[in-house]
Coordinates of N, CA and C in Angstrom, one line a residue:
X947 N 0.7 -1.0 0.1 CA 0.0 -0.1 -0.1 C 0.9 1.3 0.1
X948 N 0.8 2.3 -0.4 CA 1.3 3.4 -0.9 C 0.9 4.6 0.1
X949 N 1.2 5.6 0.7 CA 0.6 5.9 1.5 C 1.4 7.9 1.8
X950 N 0.1 8.5 1.6 CA 0.7 9.4 1.1 C 0.4 10.8 2.5
X951 N 1.0 11.0 3.2 CA 1.1 12.1 4.1 C 1.0 13.9 4.1
X952 N -0.3 14.2 4.6 CA -0.1 15.8 4.6 C -0.8 16.2 5.5
X953 N -0.7 18.2 5.2 CA -1.2 18.5 6.3 C -0.3 19.4 7.6
X954 N 0.9 19.0 7.5 CA 1.8 19.8 8.7 C 2.3 21.3 8.0
X955 N 2.6 21.7 9.4 CA 3.2 23.1 9.1 C 3.5 23.4 10.2
X956 N 3.8 24.9 10.4 CA 4.2 25.6 11.3 C 2.8 26.2 12.0
X957 N 2.8 26.5 13.3 CA 1.7 26.5 14.3 C 2.3 26.6 15.7
X958 N 1.8 27.7 16.3 CA 1.9 28.2 17.8 C 1.7 27.3 18.6
X959 N 1.9 27.5 19.4 CA 1.7 26.8 20.8 C 0.3 26.9 21.4
X960 N -0.6 25.7 21.3 CA -1.9 26.2 21.7 C -2.8 26.0 20.8
X961 N -1.5 26.1 20.1 CA -2.4 25.7 17.9 C -2.9 24.2 17.5
X962 N -3.5 24.3 16.8 CA -4.1 22.3 15.9 C -4.0 22.5 14.7
X963 N -3.6 21.0 14.5 CA -3.5 20.8 13.2 C -4.1 19.4 13.1
X964 N -4.8 19.1 11.2 CA -4.8 17.9 11.4 C -4.2 17.3 10.0
X965 N -3.4 16.5 10.7 CA -2.6 15.3 9.4 C -3.4 14.5 8.9
X966 N -3.7 14.4 7.4 CA -4.2 13.0 6.8 C -3.0 12.2 6.2
X967 N -3.3 10.9 5.7 CA -2.5 10.4 5.2 C -3.8 9.4 4.3
X968 N -3.1 9.7 2.8 CA -4.4 8.7 1.5 C -3.7 7.9 1.4
X969 N -3.9 7.0 1.4 CA -3.7 5.1 0.8 C -4.1 5.1 -0.4
X970 N -3.6 3.8 -0.8 CA -3.2 3.9 -2.4 C -3.3 2.2 -2.3
X971 N -3.5 1.4 -3.6 CA -2.8 0.4 -4.7 C -2.8 -0.3 -3.5
X972 N -4.3 -1.3 -2.3 CA -4.7 -2.3 -1.2 C -5.4 -1.8 -1.0
X973 N -5.9 -2.4 -0.4 CA -7.6 -2.5 0.3 C -6.9 -2.2 1.8
X974 N -7.1 -0.4 1.8 CA -7.1 0.0 3.0 C -7.6 -0.5 3.9
X975 N -8.9 -1.0 4.5 CA -9.4 -1.6 5.2 C -9.1 -3.1 5.5
X976 N -8.1 -3.8 5.2 CA -7.3 -4.8 5.3 C -6.2 -4.2 6.7
X977 N -6.0 -3.3 7.2 CA -4.8 -2.5 7.9 C -5.0 -1.8 8.6
X978 N -4.6 -2.2 9.8 CA -4.5 -0.9 10.9 C -3.8 -0.2 10.4
X979 N -3.9 1.6 11.2 CA -2.7 2.1 11.4 C -2.3 2.8 11.9
X980 N -0.9 3.9 11.9 CA -0.7 4.2 13.0 C 0.4 5.2 12.6
X981 N 0.6 6.2 13.6 CA 0.8 7.5 13.3 C 2.2 7.3 14.3
X982 N 3.4 7.7 13.7 CA 4.9 8.2 14.3 C 4.9 9.7 14.2
X983 N 6.1 9.7 15.4 CA 7.1 10.8 15.1 C 8.6 11.0 14.9
X984 N 9.1 11.4 14.5 CA 10.6 12.0 14.5 C 11.1 13.0 15.0
X985 N 11.6 13.6 15.7 CA 12.1 14.7 16.4 C 13.7 15.0 15.8
X986 N 13.9 15.7 15.7 CA 15.4 16.2 15.4 C 16.2 15.2 16.2
X987 N 17.3 14.7 16.1 CA 18.2 14.3 17.0 C 17.7 12.9 18.3
X988 N 16.4 12.3 17.7 CA 15.8 11.8 18.0 C 15.2 10.0 17.6
X989 N 15.0 9.1 18.5 CA 14.3 8.1 17.8 C 12.9 8.0 17.3
X990 N 12.5 7.7 16.3 CA 10.9 7.1 15.9 C 10.4 7.0 17.2
X991 N 9.3 7.5 17.2 CA 8.6 6.9 18.5 C 6.9 7.0 17.8
X992 N 6.5 6.0 18.5 CA 4.6 6.4 18.4 C 3.9 6.8 18.9
X993 N 3.3 7.5 18.3 CA 1.7 8.3 18.8 C 0.2 7.7 18.7
X994 N -0.1 7.4 17.6 CA -1.3 6.7 17.9 C -1.4 5.1 16.9
X995 N -2.8 4.9 17.3 CA -2.8 4.0 16.1 C -4.3 3.5 15.7
X996 N -4.9 2.8 15.1 CA -6.0 2.8 14.7 C -6.4 1.4 14.0
X997 N -7.3 0.4 14.4 CA -7.5 -0.5 13.8 C -8.1 -0.6 13.0
X998 N -8.6 -1.7 12.1 CA -9.5 -1.8 10.8 C -10.5 -0.6 10.3
X999 N -11.0 -1.3 11.6 CA -12.8 -0.7 11.0 C -12.5 0.8 12.3
X1000 N -11.5 1.0 13.2 CA -12.0 2.2 13.5 C -11.9 2.2 14.8
X1001 N -12.4 0.9 15.6 CA -13.4 0.9 16.2 C -12.5 0.4 17.7
X1002 N -10.9 0.4 17.5 CA -9.9 0.7 18.3 C -8.9 1.5 18.2
X1003 N -8.4 2.1 19.1 CA -7.6 3.2 19.2 C -6.5 3.4 20.5
X1004 N -5.6 3.6 20.2 CA -4.5 4.0 21.4 C -3.4 4.8 21.2
X1005 N -3.1 5.4 22.4 CA -2.1 7.0 22.0 C -0.9 6.6 22.9
X1006 N 0.0 7.2 22.5 CA 1.2 7.6 24.2 C 0.6 8.1 24.5
X1007 N 1.4 8.1 25.7 CA 1.0 8.6 27.0 C 1.1 10.4 26.4
X1008 N 1.7 10.5 26.1 CA 2.5 12.3 25.7 C 1.4 13.2 24.8
X1009 N 0.5 11.9 24.4 CA 0.2 12.9 23.5 C -2.0 12.1 23.7
X1010 N -1.9 11.9 24.9 CA -3.3 11.2 24.9 C -4.1 12.5 25.9
X1011 N -5.0 12.6 24.8 CA -6.5 13.5 25.0 C -6.6 14.8 24.6
X1012 N -5.2 15.3 23.6 CA -4.6 16.1 23.1 C -4.8 15.5 21.5
X1013 N -4.5 14.5 21.2 CA -4.2 13.9 20.0 C -5.2 13.1 19.7
X1014 N -6.3 12.8 18.6 CA -7.4 11.9 18.4 C -7.3 11.2 16.7
X1015 N -7.1 10.3 16.5 CA -6.9 9.1 15.3 C -7.8 8.7 14.6
X1016 N -8.4 9.1 13.5 CA -9.6 8.3 13.0 C -9.4 8.0 11.7
X1017 N -10.0 7.6 10.8 CA -10.2 6.9 9.8 C -11.5 7.2 9.2
X1018 N -11.4 6.4 7.7 CA -12.0 7.1 6.7 C -12.5 6.1 5.4
X1019 N -12.6 4.6 5.9 CA -12.1 3.7 5.0 C -12.9 4.0 3.9
X1020 N -13.9 4.7 3.6 CA -14.6 5.3 2.4 C -13.6 5.9 1.7
X1021 N -12.8 6.7 2.2 CA -11.9 7.7 1.4 C -10.4 7.1 1.6
X1022 N -10.3 5.8 1.7 CA -8.9 5.3 2.0 C -7.7 6.6 3.1
X1023 N -8.2 7.0 3.4 CA -8.1 8.2 4.6 C -7.9 8.0 6.2
X1024 N -6.8 7.9 6.8 CA -6.9 8.0 8.1 C -5.7 9.6 8.6
X1025 N -6.6 10.3 9.6 CA -6.5 11.2 10.1 C -6.0 11.0 11.3
X1026 N -4.9 12.7 12.0 CA -5.3 12.6 13.6 C -4.8 14.1 13.5
X1027 N -6.2 13.9 14.4 CA -6.1 15.9 14.7 C -5.4 16.1 16.0
X1028 N -4.9 16.5 16.1 CA -4.0 17.7 17.0 C -4.4 18.8 17.3
X1029 N -4.9 19.0 18.9 CA -4.8 20.2 19.5 C -4.0 20.3 20.7
X1030 N -4.1 21.4 21.3 CA -3.1 21.5 22.2 C -1.9 21.5 22.2
X1031 N -1.5 22.0 20.5 CA -0.2 21.9 20.6 C 1.2 22.6 21.4
X1032 N 2.5 21.8 22.3 CA 3.4 21.9 22.3 C 4.5 22.5 21.9
X1033 N 5.4 22.7 21.9 CA 6.9 23.1 21.0 C 7.7 21.5 21.4
X1034 N 7.5 20.2 21.8 CA 7.6 19.6 21.6 C 7.0 18.2 20.9
X1035 N 5.6 18.4 20.7 CA 5.0 17.7 19.3 C 6.0 18.4 18.3
X1036 N 7.4 19.5 18.0 CA 7.9 19.2 16.6 C 8.1 18.1 16.3
X1037 N 8.1 17.5 15.4 CA 8.8 16.6 14.7 C 8.3 16.2 13.3
X1038 N 8.9 15.4 12.5 CA 8.2 14.9 11.5 C 7.1 14.1 11.5
X1039 N 6.4 13.9 11.2 CA 5.2 13.0 12.0 C 5.1 11.7 10.7
X1040 N 4.8 10.5 10.7 CA 4.8 9.2 9.6 C 3.2 8.8 9.9
X1041 N 2.7 8.3 8.1 CA 1.6 7.7 9.3 C 2.0 5.9 8.3
X1042 N 1.7 5.2 9.2 CA 2.3 3.9 8.4 C 1.3 2.9 8.4
X1043 N 1.1 2.0 7.7 CA 0.0 0.9 7.4 C 0.3 -0.7 8.9
X1044 N -0.4 -1.0 9.6 CA 0.4 -2.1 10.3 C -0.3 -1.8 12.0
X1045 N 0.4 -2.7 12.6 CA -0.2 -2.7 13.5 C 0.4 -2.3 14.8
X1046 N 0.5 -2.2 16.8 CA 1.0 -1.9 17.7 C 1.9 -0.7 17.7
X1047 N 2.9 -0.9 19.0 CA 3.1 0.4 19.5 C 4.8 0.5 19.0
X1048 N 4.7 -0.3 18.2 CA 6.5 -0.1 18.0 C 6.8 -0.2 16.1
X1049 N 7.4 0.3 15.9 CA 7.9 0.5 14.1 C 7.7 -1.0 13.4
X1050 N 8.6 -1.8 14.1 CA 8.8 -2.6 13.2 C 7.1 -3.5 12.9
X1051 N 6.5 -3.3 13.8 CA 4.8 -3.8 13.4 C 4.3 -3.8 12.4
X1052 N 5.0 -2.3 11.5 CA 4.0 -1.7 10.9 C 5.0 -2.0 9.3
X1053 N 4.3 -2.6 8.2 CA 5.0 -2.6 7.0 C 5.3 -1.9 5.8
X1054 N 4.4 -0.5 5.6 CA 4.4 0.3 4.8 C 4.1 1.9 5.9
X1055 N 4.9 2.5 4.9 CA 5.4 3.9 5.9 C 5.1 4.8 4.6
X1056 N 4.5 6.5 5.0 CA 3.7 7.5 4.2 C 5.5 7.7 4.6
X1057 N 5.9 9.4 4.0 CA 6.8 9.5 3.2 C 7.1 10.8 4.7
X1058 N 6.7 11.0 5.6 CA 6.3 12.0 6.5 C 6.0 13.6 6.8
X1059 N 5.5 14.1 7.0 CA 4.9 15.9 7.0 C 5.4 16.2 8.8
X1060 N 5.7 18.2 7.9 CA 6.6 18.2 8.9 C 5.6 19.1 9.5
X1061 N 5.8 18.7 11.9 CA 5.5 19.9 12.0 C 6.0 20.6 13.1
X1062 N 5.6 21.8 12.9 CA 6.3 23.1 13.9 C 5.9 23.3 14.8
X1063 N 6.1 23.6 16.0 CA 5.8 24.4 16.7 C 6.1 25.5 17.6
X1064 N 5.7 26.5 17.2 CA 6.6 27.8 17.8 C 6.1 28.3 19.4
X1065 N 6.9 28.0 20.2 CA 6.6 28.8 21.4 C 6.0 30.4 21.6

């Protein structure tokens, strides 16, 4: 499956962004989806994931209550709504197809979209 992430940008602390990840090439609803992020000089870390039907979601503790992952299988798209953004949320955000909290559980990755949160 091919994944194309978009929606990143520059936002002030406390602001909001919504990331999108459009999928193509295979049956989107066959895949759980996840979001990861990688800040400069840091390892890639898990952010959020959603099951194939959207009925199960889970989050990293650092974003719980501020980020919401959702999907629209009719549009082959997964979203990450981010509110109350903090400077420490600054990173390249990647969507991926797979399952779990570890990047090894994901077989397909998008190219990443940069989110910069200014203080």
